[in-house]
Tab-separated table of C-alpha atoms in Angstrom:
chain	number	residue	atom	x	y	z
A	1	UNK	CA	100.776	81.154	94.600
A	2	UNK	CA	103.288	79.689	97.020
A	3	UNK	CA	106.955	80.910	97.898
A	4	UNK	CA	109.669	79.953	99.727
A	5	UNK	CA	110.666	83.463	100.417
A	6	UNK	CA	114.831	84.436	101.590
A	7	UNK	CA	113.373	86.405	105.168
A	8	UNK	CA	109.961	84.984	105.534
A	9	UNK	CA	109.955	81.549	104.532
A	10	UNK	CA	106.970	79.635	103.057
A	11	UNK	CA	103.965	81.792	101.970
A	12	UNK	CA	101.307	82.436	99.920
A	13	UNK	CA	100.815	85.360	97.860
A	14	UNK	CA	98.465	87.030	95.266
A	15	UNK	CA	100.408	87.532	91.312
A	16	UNK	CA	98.920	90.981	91.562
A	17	UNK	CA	101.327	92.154	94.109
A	18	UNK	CA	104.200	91.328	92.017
A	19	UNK	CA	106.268	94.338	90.928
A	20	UNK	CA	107.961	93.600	86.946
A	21	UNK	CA	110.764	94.868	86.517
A	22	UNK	CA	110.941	94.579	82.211
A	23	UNK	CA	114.674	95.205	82.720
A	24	UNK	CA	115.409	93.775	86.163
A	25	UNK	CA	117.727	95.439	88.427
A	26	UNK	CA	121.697	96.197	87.112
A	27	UNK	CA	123.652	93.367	87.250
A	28	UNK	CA	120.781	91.222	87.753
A	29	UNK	CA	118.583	91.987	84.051
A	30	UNK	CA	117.267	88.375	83.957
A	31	UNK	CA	115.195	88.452	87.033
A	32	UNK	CA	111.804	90.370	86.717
A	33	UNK	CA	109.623	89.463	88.582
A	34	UNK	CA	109.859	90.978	92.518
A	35	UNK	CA	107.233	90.607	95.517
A	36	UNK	CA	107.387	93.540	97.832
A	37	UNK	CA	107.127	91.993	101.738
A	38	UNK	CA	107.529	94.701	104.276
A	39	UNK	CA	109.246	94.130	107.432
A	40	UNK	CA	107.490	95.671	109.386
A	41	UNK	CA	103.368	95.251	109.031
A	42	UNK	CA	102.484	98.772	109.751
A	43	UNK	CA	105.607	100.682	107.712
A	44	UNK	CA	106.957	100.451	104.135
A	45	UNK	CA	110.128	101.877	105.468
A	46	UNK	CA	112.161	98.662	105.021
A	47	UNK	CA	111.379	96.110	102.348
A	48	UNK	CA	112.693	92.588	101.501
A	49	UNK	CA	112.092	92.786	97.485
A	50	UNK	CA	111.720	89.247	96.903
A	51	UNK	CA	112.367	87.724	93.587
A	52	UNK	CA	110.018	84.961	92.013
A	53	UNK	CA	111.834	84.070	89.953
A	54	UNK	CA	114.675	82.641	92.282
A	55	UNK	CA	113.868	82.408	95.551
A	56	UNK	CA	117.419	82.344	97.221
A	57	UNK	CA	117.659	86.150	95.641
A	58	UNK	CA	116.247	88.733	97.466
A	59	UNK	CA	116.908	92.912	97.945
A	60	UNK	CA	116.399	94.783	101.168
A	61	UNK	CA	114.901	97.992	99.912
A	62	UNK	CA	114.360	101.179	101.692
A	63	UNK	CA	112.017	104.112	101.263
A	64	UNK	CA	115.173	106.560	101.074
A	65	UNK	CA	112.734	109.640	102.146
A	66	UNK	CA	112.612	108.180	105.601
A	67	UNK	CA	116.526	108.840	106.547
A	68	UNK	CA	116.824	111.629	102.773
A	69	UNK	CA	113.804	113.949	103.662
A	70	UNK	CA	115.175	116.211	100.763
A	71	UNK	CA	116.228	113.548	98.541
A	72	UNK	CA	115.057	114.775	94.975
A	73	UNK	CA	115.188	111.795	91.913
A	74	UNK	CA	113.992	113.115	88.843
A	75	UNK	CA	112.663	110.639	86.009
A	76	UNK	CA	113.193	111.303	82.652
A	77	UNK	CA	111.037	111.413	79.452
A	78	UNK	CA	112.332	107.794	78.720
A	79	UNK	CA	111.924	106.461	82.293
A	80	UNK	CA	108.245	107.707	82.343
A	81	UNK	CA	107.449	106.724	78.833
A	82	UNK	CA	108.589	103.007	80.023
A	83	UNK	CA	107.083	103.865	83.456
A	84	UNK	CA	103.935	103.959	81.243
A	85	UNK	CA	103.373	106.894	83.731
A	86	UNK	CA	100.832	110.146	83.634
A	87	UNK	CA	100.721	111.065	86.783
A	88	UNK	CA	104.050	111.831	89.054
A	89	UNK	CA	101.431	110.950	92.392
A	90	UNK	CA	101.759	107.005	91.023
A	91	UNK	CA	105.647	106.986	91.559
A	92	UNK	CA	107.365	105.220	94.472
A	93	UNK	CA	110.980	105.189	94.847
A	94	UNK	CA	112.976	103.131	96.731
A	95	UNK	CA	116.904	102.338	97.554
A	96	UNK	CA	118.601	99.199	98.141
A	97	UNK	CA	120.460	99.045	100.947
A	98	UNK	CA	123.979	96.596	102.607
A	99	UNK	CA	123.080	96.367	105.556
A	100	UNK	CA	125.980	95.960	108.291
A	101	UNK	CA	125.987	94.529	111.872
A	102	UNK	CA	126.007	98.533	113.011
A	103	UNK	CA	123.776	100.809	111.128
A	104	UNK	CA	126.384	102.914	110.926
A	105	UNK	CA	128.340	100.525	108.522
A	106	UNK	CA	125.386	100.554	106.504
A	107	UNK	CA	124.494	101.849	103.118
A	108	UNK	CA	121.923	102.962	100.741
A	109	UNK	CA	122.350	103.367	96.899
A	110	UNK	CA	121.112	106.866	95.721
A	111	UNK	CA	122.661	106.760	92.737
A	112	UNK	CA	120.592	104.209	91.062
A	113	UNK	CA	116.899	104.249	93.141
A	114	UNK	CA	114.451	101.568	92.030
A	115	UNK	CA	111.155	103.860	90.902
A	116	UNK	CA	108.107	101.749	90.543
A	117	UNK	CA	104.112	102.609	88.999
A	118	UNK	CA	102.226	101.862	91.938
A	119	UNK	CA	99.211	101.998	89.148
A	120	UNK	CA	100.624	99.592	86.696
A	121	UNK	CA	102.903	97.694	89.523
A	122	UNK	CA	106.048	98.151	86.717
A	123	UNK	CA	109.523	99.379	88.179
A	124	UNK	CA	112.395	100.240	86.834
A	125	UNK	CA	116.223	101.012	88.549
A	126	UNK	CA	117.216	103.990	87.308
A	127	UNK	CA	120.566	106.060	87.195
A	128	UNK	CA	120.448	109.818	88.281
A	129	UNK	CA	122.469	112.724	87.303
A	130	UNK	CA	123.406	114.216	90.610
A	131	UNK	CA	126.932	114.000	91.952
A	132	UNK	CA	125.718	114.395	95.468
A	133	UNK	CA	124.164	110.789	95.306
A	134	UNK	CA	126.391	107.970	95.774
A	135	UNK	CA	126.419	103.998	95.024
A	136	UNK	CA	127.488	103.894	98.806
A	137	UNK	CA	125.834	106.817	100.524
A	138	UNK	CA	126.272	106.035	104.171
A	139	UNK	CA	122.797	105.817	106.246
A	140	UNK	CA	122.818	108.501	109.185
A	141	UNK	CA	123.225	107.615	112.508
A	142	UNK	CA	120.291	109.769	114.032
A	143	UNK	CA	118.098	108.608	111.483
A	144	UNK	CA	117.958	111.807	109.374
A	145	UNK	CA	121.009	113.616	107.350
């Protein structure tokens, strides 16, 4: 299949990398459909999360373990029973981010991480109970908090 995708342009890609998102993201529930495109071919650490669905709308995701080492989302019964997960190994998490002309300006939401089934390729955003996460937790300057 062919995309004209927000960072990347026209390109072709395989409906098995698609992540579904049965609830899409908060504030965003009708779009579902997402296709992962690192940018950066040899790191996950940045991602544009690229809808399908409508190509002008597209997420920059993070892996929030590279700049949260001790970062700590927990899933609930009802996020792994829609998860359709059995094994915690087949979880992924990741953050959107705003990023800013200075990286400094720029934040990450830890509040509400997107978790995906690398197995089953099925994600959902979820909302954690921890009040040391933030909607706008600030990314640290030397790369680690």
């Amino acid at each position: 299949m062919k995309i004209n995708a927000k960072y990347f342009g026209s390109l072709s890609y395989d409906p098995e990398d698609l992540i579904y998102l049965p609830d899409g993201l908060f504030g965003f529930e009708s779009y579902k459909n997402f296709l992962p495109l690192p940018f950066h071919e040899t790191t996950d650490s940045l991602l544009s999360f690229q809808s399908t669905d409508d190509e002008t709308l597209s997420f920059i995701l993070m892996n929030p373990f590279r700049f949260f080492p001790d970062y700590s989302p927990v899933l609930s019964e009802k996020d792994k029973k829609d998860l359709n997960l059995t094994c915690e190994d087949d979880i992924s998490y990741y953050v959107i981010c705003v990023l800013n002309e200075s990286l400094t300006d720029s934040t990450v939401n830890l509040k509400a991480p997107l978790a995906v089934n690398v197995r089953n390729r099925t994600g959902k955003q979820i909302i954690l109970d921890e009040p040391a996460y933030s909607f706008k937790h600030a990314i640290p300057a030397n790369g680690r908090e």
